[in-house]
PDB file of C-alpha atoms in Angstrom:
ATOM      1  CA  UNK X   1       0.000   0.000   0.000  1.00  0.00           C
ATOM      2  CA  UNK X   2       1.460   3.334  -1.042  1.00  0.00           C
ATOM      3  CA  UNK X   3       1.255   6.328   1.306  1.00  0.00           C
ATOM      4  CA  UNK X   4      -1.684   8.647   0.729  1.00  0.00           C
ATOM      5  CA  UNK X   5      -1.421  12.211  -0.491  1.00  0.00           C
ATOM      6  CA  UNK X   6      -0.964  14.547   2.508  1.00  0.00           C
ATOM      7  CA  UNK X   7      -0.956  17.950   0.725  1.00  0.00           C
ATOM      8  CA  UNK X   8       2.574  18.476   2.017  1.00  0.00           C
ATOM      9  CA  UNK X   9       3.826  18.472  -1.550  1.00  0.00           C
ATOM     10  CA  UNK X  10       7.553  18.613  -0.787  1.00  0.00           C
ATOM     11  CA  UNK X  11       7.425  15.711   1.661  1.00  0.00           C
ATOM     12  CA  UNK X  12       5.112  13.689  -0.581  1.00  0.00           C
ATOM     13  CA  UNK X  13       7.402  14.003  -3.597  1.00  0.00           C
ATOM     14  CA  UNK X  14      10.509  13.321  -1.534  1.00  0.00           C
ATOM     15  CA  UNK X  15       8.862  10.130  -0.302  1.00  0.00           C
ATOM     16  CA  UNK X  16       7.805   9.082  -3.816  1.00  0.00           C
ATOM     17  CA  UNK X  17      11.206   9.753  -5.354  1.00  0.00           C
ATOM     18  CA  UNK X  18      12.962   7.817  -2.608  1.00  0.00           C
ATOM     19  CA  UNK X  19      11.578   4.687  -4.298  1.00  0.00           C
ATOM     20  CA  UNK X  20      14.022   3.647  -7.096  1.00  0.00           C
ATOM     21  CA  UNK X  21      11.252   2.140  -9.245  1.00  0.00           C
ATOM     22  CA  UNK X  22       9.369   5.457  -9.259  1.00  0.00           C
ATOM     23  CA  UNK X  23      12.501   7.384 -10.259  1.00  0.00           C
ATOM     24  CA  UNK X  24      13.031   4.993 -13.158  1.00  0.00           C
ATOM     25  CA  UNK X  25       9.345   5.219 -14.055  1.00  0.00           C
ATOM     26  CA  UNK X  26       9.555   9.011 -14.326  1.00  0.00           C
ATOM     27  CA  UNK X  27      12.753   8.832 -16.389  1.00  0.00           C
ATOM     28  CA  UNK X  28      11.423   6.131 -18.683  1.00  0.00           C
ATOM     29  CA  UNK X  29       8.052   7.846 -18.928  1.00  0.00           C
ATOM     30  CA  UNK X  30       9.702  11.030 -20.150  1.00  0.00           C
ATOM     31  CA  UNK X  31      11.557   9.208 -22.933  1.00  0.00           C
ATOM     32  CA  UNK X  32       8.488   7.160 -23.884  1.00  0.00           C
ATOM     33  CA  UNK X  33       6.278  10.255 -24.039  1.00  0.00           C
ATOM     34  CA  UNK X  34       8.677  12.119 -26.338  1.00  0.00           C
ATOM     35  CA  UNK X  35       9.297   9.197 -28.687  1.00  0.00           C
ATOM     36  CA  UNK X  36       5.644   8.118 -28.871  1.00  0.00           C
ATOM     37  CA  UNK X  37       4.530  11.728 -29.229  1.00  0.00           C
ATOM     38  CA  UNK X  38       6.738  12.566 -32.210  1.00  0.00           C
ATOM     39  CA  UNK X  39       6.089   9.327 -34.115  1.00  0.00           C
ATOM     40  CA  UNK X  40       2.423   9.379 -33.120  1.00  0.00           C
ATOM     41  CA  UNK X  41       2.076  12.927 -34.445  1.00  0.00           C
ATOM     42  CA  UNK X  42       3.090  11.785 -37.925  1.00  0.00           C
ATOM     43  CA  UNK X  43       0.902   8.680 -37.597  1.00  0.00           C
ATOM     44  CA  UNK X  44      -2.194  10.751 -36.826  1.00  0.00           C
ATOM     45  CA  UNK X  45      -1.340  13.241 -39.579  1.00  0.00           C
ATOM     46  CA  UNK X  46      -0.977  10.389 -42.083  1.00  0.00           C
ATOM     47  CA  UNK X  47      -4.299   8.856 -40.955  1.00  0.00           C
ATOM     48  CA  UNK X  48      -2.576   5.576 -40.090  1.00  0.00           C
ATOM     49  CA  UNK X  49      -3.949   5.164 -36.574  1.00  0.00           C
ATOM     50  CA  UNK X  50      -5.625   1.874 -37.527  1.00  0.00           C
ATOM     51  CA  UNK X  51      -2.311   0.555 -38.828  1.00  0.00           C
ATOM     52  CA  UNK X  52      -0.583   1.702 -35.643  1.00  0.00           C
ATOM     53  CA  UNK X  53      -3.189  -0.046 -33.511  1.00  0.00           C
ATOM     54  CA  UNK X  54      -2.771  -3.297 -35.429  1.00  0.00           C
ATOM     55  CA  UNK X  55       1.007  -3.127 -35.130  1.00  0.00           C
ATOM     56  CA  UNK X  56       0.644  -2.549 -31.386  1.00  0.00           C
ATOM     57  CA  UNK X  57      -1.651  -5.565 -31.040  1.00  0.00           C
ATOM     58  CA  UNK X  58       0.951  -7.821 -32.684  1.00  0.00           C
ATOM     59  CA  UNK X  59       3.318  -7.040 -29.838  1.00  0.00           C
ATOM     60  CA  UNK X  60       1.205  -9.224 -27.521  1.00  0.00           C
ATOM     61  CA  UNK X  61       1.579 -12.521 -29.432  1.00  0.00           C
ATOM     62  CA  UNK X  62       5.200 -11.603 -30.091  1.00  0.00           C
ATOM     63  CA  UNK X  63       5.962 -11.303 -26.391  1.00  0.00           C
ATOM     64  CA  UNK X  64       3.921 -14.420 -25.588  1.00  0.00           C
ATOM     65  CA  UNK X  65       5.749 -16.426 -28.264  1.00  0.00           C
ATOM     66  CA  UNK X  66       9.135 -15.257 -27.006  1.00  0.00           C
ATOM     67  CA  UNK X  67       8.312 -16.273 -23.442  1.00  0.00           C
ATOM     68  CA  UNK X  68       6.968 -19.645 -24.634  1.00  0.00           C
ATOM     69  CA  UNK X  69      10.228 -20.387 -26.478  1.00  0.00           C
ATOM     70  CA  UNK X  70      12.352 -19.165 -23.575  1.00  0.00           C
ATOM     71  CA  UNK X  71      13.485 -15.954 -25.271  1.00  0.00           C
ATOM     72  CA  UNK X  72      13.407 -12.325 -24.188  1.00  0.00           C
ATOM     73  CA  UNK X  73       9.997 -10.656 -24.461  1.00  0.00           C
ATOM     74  CA  UNK X  74      11.783  -7.658 -25.993  1.00  0.00           C
ATOM     75  CA  UNK X  75      12.817  -9.804 -28.957  1.00  0.00           C
ATOM     76  CA  UNK X  76       9.217 -10.845 -29.434  1.00  0.00           C
ATOM     77  CA  UNK X  77       7.953  -7.275 -29.301  1.00  0.00           C
ATOM     78  CA  UNK X  78      10.427  -6.032 -31.895  1.00  0.00           C
ATOM     79  CA  UNK X  79      10.187  -9.075 -34.163  1.00  0.00           C
ATOM     80  CA  UNK X  80       6.405  -9.088 -34.427  1.00  0.00           C
ATOM     81  CA  UNK X  81       5.852  -5.310 -34.435  1.00  0.00           C
ATOM     82  CA  UNK X  82       8.434  -4.579 -37.120  1.00  0.00           C
ATOM     83  CA  UNK X  83       7.413  -7.690 -39.054  1.00  0.00           C
ATOM     84  CA  UNK X  84       3.751  -6.646 -39.125  1.00  0.00           C
ATOM     85  CA  UNK X  85       4.789  -3.104 -40.106  1.00  0.00           C
ATOM     86  CA  UNK X  86       6.713  -4.506 -43.084  1.00  0.00           C
ATOM     87  CA  UNK X  87       3.758  -6.658 -44.151  1.00  0.00           C
ATOM     88  CA  UNK X  88       1.394  -3.672 -44.032  1.00  0.00           C
ATOM     89  CA  UNK X  89       3.856  -1.417 -45.861  1.00  0.00           C
ATOM     90  CA  UNK X  90       4.776  -3.886 -48.598  1.00  0.00           C
ATOM     91  CA  UNK X  91       1.335  -5.282 -49.395  1.00  0.00           C
ATOM     92  CA  UNK X  92      -0.927  -2.263 -48.948  1.00  0.00           C
ATOM     93  CA  UNK X  93      -1.636  -0.110 -51.976  1.00  0.00           C
ATOM     94  CA  UNK X  94      -1.588   3.285 -50.297  1.00  0.00           C
ATOM     95  CA  UNK X  95      -4.392   5.626 -49.394  1.00  0.00           C
ATOM     96  CA  UNK X  96      -4.156   8.199 -52.180  1.00  0.00           C
ATOM     97  CA  UNK X  97      -4.942   6.152 -55.266  1.00  0.00           C
ATOM     98  CA  UNK X  98      -8.647   5.449 -54.861  1.00  0.00           C
ATOM     99  CA  UNK X  99     -11.409   4.087 -52.671  1.00  0.00           C
ATOM    100  CA  UNK X 100     -10.795   0.504 -53.791  1.00  0.00           C
ATOM    101  CA  UNK X 101      -7.129   0.632 -52.825  1.00  0.00           C
ATOM    102  CA  UNK X 102      -7.963   2.200 -49.472  1.00  0.00           C
ATOM    103  CA  UNK X 103     -10.470  -0.585 -48.819  1.00  0.00           C
ATOM    104  CA  UNK X 104      -7.835  -3.183 -49.726  1.00  0.00           C
ATOM    105  CA  UNK X 105      -5.323  -1.602 -47.335  1.00  0.00           C
ATOM    106  CA  UNK X 106      -7.849  -1.424 -44.483  1.00  0.00           C
ATOM    107  CA  UNK X 107      -8.791  -5.065 -45.026  1.00  0.00           C
ATOM    108  CA  UNK X 108      -5.123  -6.082 -45.005  1.00  0.00           C
ATOM    109  CA  UNK X 109      -4.518  -4.231 -41.729  1.00  0.00           C
ATOM    110  CA  UNK X 110      -7.589  -5.885 -40.160  1.00  0.00           C
ATOM    111  CA  UNK X 111      -6.383  -9.317 -41.304  1.00  0.00           C
ATOM    112  CA  UNK X 112      -2.955  -8.717 -39.741  1.00  0.00           C
ATOM    113  CA  UNK X 113      -4.581  -7.695 -36.467  1.00  0.00           C
ATOM    114  CA  UNK X 114      -6.967 -10.656 -36.366  1.00  0.00           C
ATOM    115  CA  UNK X 115      -4.194 -13.140 -37.159  1.00  0.00           C
ATOM    116  CA  UNK X 116      -1.967 -11.602 -34.480  1.00  0.00           C
ATOM    117  CA  UNK X 117      -4.674 -12.033 -31.850  1.00  0.00           C
ATOM    118  CA  UNK X 118      -5.186 -15.628 -32.974  1.00  0.00           C
ATOM    119  CA  UNK X 119      -1.451 -16.278 -32.575  1.00  0.00           C
ATOM    120  CA  UNK X 120      -1.596 -14.780 -29.082  1.00  0.00           C
ATOM    121  CA  UNK X 121      -4.374 -17.194 -28.146  1.00  0.00           C
ATOM    122  CA  UNK X 122      -2.369 -20.068 -29.640  1.00  0.00           C
ATOM    123  CA  UNK X 123       0.769 -19.370 -27.624  1.00  0.00           C
ATOM    124  CA  UNK X 124      -1.255 -18.968 -24.443  1.00  0.00           C
ATOM    125  CA  UNK X 125      -2.861 -22.375 -25.004  1.00  0.00           C
ATOM    126  CA  UNK X 126       0.496 -23.975 -25.852  1.00  0.00           C
ATOM    127  CA  UNK X 127       1.902 -22.609 -22.631  1.00  0.00           C
ATOM    128  CA  UNK X 128      -0.672 -24.713 -20.788  1.00  0.00           C
ATOM    129  CA  UNK X 129      -2.243 -21.917 -18.822  1.00  0.00           C
ATOM    130  CA  UNK X 130      -2.425 -18.189 -18.445  1.00  0.00           C
ATOM    131  CA  UNK X 131       0.993 -16.563 -18.499  1.00  0.00           C
ATOM    132  CA  UNK X 132       1.814 -14.744 -15.266  1.00  0.00           C
ATOM    133  CA  UNK X 133       3.029 -11.809 -17.328  1.00  0.00           C
ATOM    134  CA  UNK X 134      -0.029 -11.600 -19.601  1.00  0.00           C
ATOM    135  CA  UNK X 135      -1.328  -8.560 -17.733  1.00  0.00           C
ATOM    136  CA  UNK X 136       1.922  -6.672 -18.269  1.00  0.00           C
ATOM    137  CA  UNK X 137       1.946  -7.687 -21.959  1.00  0.00           C
ATOM    138  CA  UNK X 138      -1.509  -6.143 -22.413  1.00  0.00           C
ATOM    139  CA  UNK X 139      -1.525  -3.269 -19.924  1.00  0.00           C
ATOM    140  CA  UNK X 140       2.149  -2.560 -19.229  1.00  0.00           C
ATOM    141  CA  UNK X 141       4.200  -2.152 -16.088  1.00  0.00           C
ATOM    142  CA  UNK X 142       5.732   1.302 -15.699  1.00  0.00           C
ATOM    143  CA  UNK X 143       6.728   0.513 -12.127  1.00  0.00           C
ATOM    144  CA  UNK X 144       8.862  -2.431 -13.229  1.00  0.00           C
ATOM    145  CA  UNK X 145      11.322  -0.290 -15.208  1.00  0.00           C
ATOM    146  CA  UNK X 146      14.976  -0.747 -14.267  1.00  0.00           C
ATOM    147  CA  UNK X 147      17.918   1.566 -14.877  1.00  0.00           C
ATOM    148  CA  UNK X 148      19.030  -0.745 -17.716  1.00  0.00           C
ATOM    149  CA  UNK X 149      15.562  -0.448 -19.268  1.00  0.00           C
ATOM    150  CA  UNK X 150      15.790   3.339 -19.149  1.00  0.00           C
ATOM    151  CA  UNK X 151      19.183   3.259 -20.876  1.00  0.00           C
ATOM    152  CA  UNK X 152      17.938   0.875 -23.586  1.00  0.00           C
ATOM    153  CA  UNK X 153      14.824   2.958 -24.098  1.00  0.00           C
ATOM    154  CA  UNK X 154      16.904   6.119 -24.444  1.00  0.00           C
ATOM    155  CA  UNK X 155      19.144   4.544 -27.102  1.00  0.00           C
ATOM    156  CA  UNK X 156      16.153   3.290 -29.131  1.00  0.00           C
ATOM    157  CA  UNK X 157      14.423   6.665 -28.805  1.00  0.00           C
ATOM    158  CA  UNK X 158      17.551   8.503 -29.957  1.00  0.00           C
ATOM    159  CA  UNK X 159      17.795   6.331 -33.087  1.00  0.00           C
ATOM    160  CA  UNK X 160      14.078   6.642 -33.923  1.00  0.00           C
ATOM    161  CA  UNK X 161      13.999  10.404 -33.342  1.00  0.00           C
ATOM    162  CA  UNK X 162      17.197  10.935 -35.338  1.00  0.00           C
ATOM    163  CA  UNK X 163      15.753   9.033 -38.306  1.00  0.00           C
ATOM    164  CA  UNK X 164      12.504  10.982 -38.019  1.00  0.00           C
ATOM    165  CA  UNK X 165      14.415  14.279 -37.953  1.00  0.00           C
ATOM    166  CA  UNK X 166      16.412  13.358 -41.061  1.00  0.00           C
ATOM    167  CA  UNK X 167      13.241  12.395 -42.938  1.00  0.00           C
ATOM    168  CA  UNK X 168      11.115  15.112 -41.347  1.00  0.00           C
ATOM    169  CA  UNK X 169      10.557  17.533 -44.240  1.00  0.00           C
ATOM    170  CA  UNK X 170      10.015  14.881 -46.910  1.00  0.00           C
ATOM    171  CA  UNK X 171       7.867  12.813 -44.552  1.00  0.00           C
ATOM    172  CA  UNK X 172       5.722  15.841 -43.760  1.00  0.00           C
ATOM    173  CA  UNK X 173       5.339  16.634 -47.470  1.00  0.00           C
ATOM    174  CA  UNK X 174       4.418  13.023 -48.282  1.00  0.00           C
ATOM    175  CA  UNK X 175       1.946  12.963 -45.379  1.00  0.00           C
ATOM    176  CA  UNK X 176       0.122  16.193 -46.240  1.00  0.00           C
ATOM    177  CA  UNK X 177      -0.115  15.751 -50.044  1.00  0.00           C
ATOM    178  CA  UNK X 178       1.299  12.417 -51.281  1.00  0.00           C
ATOM    179  CA  UNK X 179       0.255  12.997 -54.914  1.00  0.00           C
ATOM    180  CA  UNK X 180       2.082  16.318 -55.196  1.00  0.00           C
ATOM    181  CA  UNK X 181       5.033  14.926 -53.221  1.00  0.00           C
ATOM    182  CA  UNK X 182       5.346  12.037 -55.680  1.00  0.00           C
ATOM    183  CA  UNK X 183       5.226  14.482 -58.597  1.00  0.00           C
ATOM    184  CA  UNK X 184       8.061  16.456 -56.993  1.00  0.00           C
ATOM    185  CA  UNK X 185      10.236  13.335 -56.789  1.00  0.00           C
ATOM    186  CA  UNK X 186       9.621  12.332 -53.161  1.00  0.00           C
ATOM    187  CA  UNK X 187       9.610   8.507 -52.864  1.00  0.00           C
ATOM    188  CA  UNK X 188       6.201   8.318 -51.198  1.00  0.00           C
ATOM    189  CA  UNK X 189       6.040   4.518 -51.023  1.00  0.00           C
ATOM    190  CA  UNK X 190       9.566   4.395 -49.623  1.00  0.00           C
ATOM    191  CA  UNK X 191       8.627   7.023 -47.047  1.00  0.00           C
ATOM    192  CA  UNK X 192       5.654   4.910 -46.033  1.00  0.00           C
ATOM    193  CA  UNK X 193       7.827   1.821 -45.634  1.00  0.00           C
ATOM    194  CA  UNK X 194      10.458   3.595 -43.536  1.00  0.00           C
ATOM    195  CA  UNK X 195       7.875   5.340 -41.400  1.00  0.00           C
ATOM    196  CA  UNK X 196       5.981   2.130 -40.635  1.00  0.00           C
ATOM    197  CA  UNK X 197       9.244   0.453 -39.610  1.00  0.00           C
ATOM    198  CA  UNK X 198       9.967   3.396 -37.284  1.00  0.00           C
ATOM    199  CA  UNK X 199       6.409   3.118 -35.992  1.00  0.00           C
ATOM    200  CA  UNK X 200       6.910  -0.599 -35.395  1.00  0.00           C
ATOM    201  CA  UNK X 201      10.141   0.015 -33.451  1.00  0.00           C
ATOM    202  CA  UNK X 202       8.439   2.742 -31.404  1.00  0.00           C
ATOM    203  CA  UNK X 203       5.436   0.579 -30.599  1.00  0.00           C
ATOM    204  CA  UNK X 204       7.668  -2.379 -29.689  1.00  0.00           C
ATOM    205  CA  UNK X 205       9.735  -0.343 -27.245  1.00  0.00           C
ATOM    206  CA  UNK X 206       6.846   1.624 -25.756  1.00  0.00           C
ATOM    207  CA  UNK X 207       4.684  -1.526 -25.398  1.00  0.00           C
ATOM    208  CA  UNK X 208       7.205  -2.946 -22.941  1.00  0.00           C
ATOM    209  CA  UNK X 209       6.041  -0.268 -20.507  1.00  0.00           C
ATOM    210  CA  UNK X 210       2.494   0.643 -21.562  1.00  0.00           C
ATOM    211  CA  UNK X 211       1.405  -2.778 -22.825  1.00  0.00           C
ATOM    212  CA  UNK X 212       0.058  -3.630 -26.264  1.00  0.00           C
ATOM    213  CA  UNK X 213      -3.420  -2.256 -25.547  1.00  0.00           C
ATOM    214  CA  UNK X 214      -2.504   1.003 -23.803  1.00  0.00           C
ATOM    215  CA  UNK X 215       0.320   2.095 -26.092  1.00  0.00           C
ATOM    216  CA  UNK X 216      -2.290   4.182 -27.900  1.00  0.00           C
ATOM    217  CA  UNK X 217      -2.704   6.413 -24.859  1.00  0.00           C
ATOM    218  CA  UNK X 218       0.671   8.003 -25.630  1.00  0.00           C
ATOM    219  CA  UNK X 219       0.838   7.280 -29.354  1.00  0.00           C
ATOM    220  CA  UNK X 220      -2.473   8.829 -30.414  1.00  0.00           C
ATOM    221  CA  UNK X 221      -4.126  11.004 -27.768  1.00  0.00           C
ATOM    222  CA  UNK X 222      -1.440  13.706 -27.271  1.00  0.00           C
ATOM    223  CA  UNK X 223      -0.912  14.015 -31.036  1.00  0.00           C
ATOM    224  CA  UNK X 224      -4.642  14.101 -31.785  1.00  0.00           C
ATOM    225  CA  UNK X 225      -5.153  16.702 -29.053  1.00  0.00           C
ATOM    226  CA  UNK X 226      -2.384  18.933 -30.412  1.00  0.00           C
ATOM    227  CA  UNK X 227      -3.712  18.720 -33.971  1.00  0.00           C
ATOM    228  CA  UNK X 228      -7.171  19.725 -32.752  1.00  0.00           C
ATOM    229  CA  UNK X 229      -5.672  22.835 -31.143  1.00  0.00           C
ATOM    230  CA  UNK X 230      -3.410  24.022 -33.977  1.00  0.00           C
ATOM    231  CA  UNK X 231      -2.502  23.242 -37.585  1.00  0.00           C
ATOM    232  CA  UNK X 232       1.035  24.656 -37.309  1.00  0.00           C
ATOM    233  CA  UNK X 233       3.372  21.626 -37.532  1.00  0.00           C
ATOM    234  CA  UNK X 234       6.183  22.849 -35.283  1.00  0.00           C
ATOM    235  CA  UNK X 235       3.895  24.193 -32.571  1.00  0.00           C
ATOM    236  CA  UNK X 236       1.693  21.100 -32.789  1.00  0.00           C
ATOM    237  CA  UNK X 237       4.703  18.806 -32.280  1.00  0.00           C
ATOM    238  CA  UNK X 238       5.758  20.830 -29.244  1.00  0.00           C
ATOM    239  CA  UNK X 239       2.267  20.633 -27.728  1.00  0.00           C
ATOM    240  CA  UNK X 240       2.222  16.885 -28.368  1.00  0.00           C
ATOM    241  CA  UNK X 241       5.467  16.367 -26.465  1.00  0.00           C
ATOM    242  CA  UNK X 242       4.372  18.592 -23.569  1.00  0.00           C
ATOM    243  CA  UNK X 243       0.999  16.855 -23.223  1.00  0.00           C
ATOM    244  CA  UNK X 244       2.618  13.423 -23.390  1.00  0.00           C
ATOM    245  CA  UNK X 245       5.137  14.199 -20.646  1.00  0.00           C
ATOM    246  CA  UNK X 246       2.550  15.890 -18.429  1.00  0.00           C
ATOM    247  CA  UNK X 247      -0.052  13.111 -18.601  1.00  0.00           C
ATOM    248  CA  UNK X 248       2.666  10.511 -17.997  1.00  0.00           C
ATOM    249  CA  UNK X 249       4.189  12.221 -14.975  1.00  0.00           C
ATOM    250  CA  UNK X 250       0.860  13.298 -13.464  1.00  0.00           C
ATOM    251  CA  UNK X 251      -0.536   9.825 -14.178  1.00  0.00           C
ATOM    252  CA  UNK X 252       2.394   8.162 -12.402  1.00  0.00           C
ATOM    253  CA  UNK X 253       1.926  10.457  -9.399  1.00  0.00           C
ATOM    254  CA  UNK X 254      -1.811   9.748  -9.317  1.00  0.00           C
ATOM    255  CA  UNK X 255      -1.173   5.998  -9.579  1.00  0.00           C
ATOM    256  CA  UNK X 256       1.362   6.096  -6.737  1.00  0.00           C
ATOM    257  CA  UNK X 257      -0.654   8.071  -4.224  1.00  0.00           C
ATOM    258  CA  UNK X 258      -4.062   6.801  -5.306  1.00  0.00           C
ATOM    259  CA  UNK X 259      -3.087   3.123  -5.587  1.00  0.00           C
ATOM    260  CA  UNK X 260      -4.418   2.973  -9.143  1.00  0.00           C
ATOM    261  CA  UNK X 261      -3.142   1.192 -12.230  1.00  0.00           C
ATOM    262  CA  UNK X 262      -0.826   3.426 -14.270  1.00  0.00           C
ATOM    263  CA  UNK X 263      -2.601   2.410 -17.469  1.00  0.00           C
ATOM    264  CA  UNK X 264      -5.879   3.786 -16.138  1.00  0.00           C
ATOM    265  CA  UNK X 265      -4.464   7.053 -14.808  1.00  0.00           C
ATOM    266  CA  UNK X 266      -2.348   7.934 -17.862  1.00  0.00           C
ATOM    267  CA  UNK X 267      -5.074   6.997 -20.343  1.00  0.00           C
ATOM    268  CA  UNK X 268      -7.741   8.901 -18.411  1.00  0.00           C
ATOM    269  CA  UNK X 269      -5.645  12.060 -18.311  1.00  0.00           C
ATOM    270  CA  UNK X 270      -4.808  11.814 -22.012  1.00  0.00           C
ATOM    271  CA  UNK X 271      -8.493  11.347 -22.851  1.00  0.00           C
ATOM    272  CA  UNK X 272      -9.380  14.336 -20.660  1.00  0.00           C
ATOM    273  CA  UNK X 273      -6.914  16.517 -22.578  1.00  0.00           C
ATOM    274  CA  UNK X 274      -8.527  15.441 -25.856  1.00  0.00           C
ATOM    275  CA  UNK X 275     -12.013  16.346 -24.585  1.00  0.00           C
ATOM    276  CA  UNK X 276     -10.791  19.744 -23.349  1.00  0.00           C
ATOM    277  CA  UNK X 277      -9.148  20.399 -26.736  1.00  0.00           C
ATOM    278  CA  UNK X 278     -12.447  19.779 -28.522  1.00  0.00           C
ATOM    279  CA  UNK X 279     -14.234  22.070 -26.059  1.00  0.00           C
ATOM    280  CA  UNK X 280     -11.664  24.809 -26.710  1.00  0.00           C
ATOM    281  CA  UNK X 281     -12.058  24.434 -30.476  1.00  0.00           C
ATOM    282  CA  UNK X 282     -15.852  24.573 -30.179  1.00  0.00           C
ATOM    283  CA  UNK X 283     -15.730  27.731 -28.039  1.00  0.00           C
ATOM    284  CA  UNK X 284     -13.214  29.283 -30.430  1.00  0.00           C
ATOM    285  CA  UNK X 285     -15.531  28.565 -33.377  1.00  0.00           C
ATOM    286  CA  UNK X 286     -18.526  30.012 -31.514  1.00  0.00           C
ATOM    287  CA  UNK X 287     -16.636  33.202 -30.686  1.00  0.00           C
ATOM    288  CA  UNK X 288     -15.464  33.517 -34.284  1.00  0.00           C
ATOM    289  CA  UNK X 289     -19.038  33.125 -35.562  1.00  0.00           C
ATOM    290  CA  UNK X 290     -20.337  35.672 -33.053  1.00  0.00           C
ATOM    291  CA  UNK X 291     -17.615  38.138 -34.048  1.00  0.00           C
ATOM    292  CA  UNK X 292     -18.408  37.677 -37.751  1.00  0.00           C
ATOM    293  CA  UNK X 293     -22.115  38.201 -37.112  1.00  0.00           C
ATOM    294  CA  UNK X 294     -21.444  41.360 -35.124  1.00  0.00           C
ATOM    295  CA  UNK X 295     -19.130  42.751 -37.822  1.00  0.00           C
ATOM    296  CA  UNK X 296     -21.717  42.009 -40.493  1.00  0.00           C
ATOM    297  CA  UNK X 297     -24.453  43.735 -38.474  1.00  0.00           C
ATOM    298  CA  UNK X 298     -22.257  46.790 -37.962  1.00  0.00           C
ATOM    299  CA  UNK X 299     -21.456  46.924 -41.684  1.00  0.00           C
ATOM    300  CA  UNK X 300     -25.152  46.792 -42.604  1.00  0.00           C
ATOM    301  CA  UNK X 301     -25.994  49.480 -40.048  1.00  0.00           C
TER     302      UNK X 301
END
């Protein structure tokens, strides 16, 4: 049982940060939030959230298979997530060539997801029972992060973010207007392949801490919230990173003092930010309409 919140903020935080697992959770959560936020921002912009969700789901059977064969769960996460990303990238027809091609791509993504879940059920049955770590595979375990995990996560994040930065301008162009980008010589299909591999690596690493089902809390919600608030790419990316870090750190604090699951607290906060963003946009639109009406009335008068 964790100590309750006493409103003596300094003492409370000193007590929380005296626990090594919480220190590692905050460090790892910061790295996860930044990496998932940046890659998730492009994923939402490219309208590939369904693909991202399917790739995340494949991490579960990957981890279960690795444990069944006596291998590291990390190997299973990366193998299945990147493998599914390659399948989706190589066999989908892209979303800019017509409704039929988009339907084909959506069907392919759904097939990958369904088969991944079936494989997860298979490996659970082969194991002869319910894996003790199934809950962490699905819902994560931020409080089980070690210093080695934080270091590994930082290295993976640095590689993913560096690749994203190098491809940033062309990837943004290909995401916003793929037809024009292709006409200007941007290898749109190649961009899609590379991005999905980066997405697979991100999902594999983040899933180790958030779980295969809750990875979307940090991959989608901060990015979607930021894009509701502003269309400016640079500012939107900054907002995404800030929201991701805040909901992760506040969620960890809430989970510690409230004895709640970190998956619930982080996801709830991220969802709350998304709802507030929509409310802000609605109020902004109402004020703009009222201002336009008033200006029109004054012009007529």
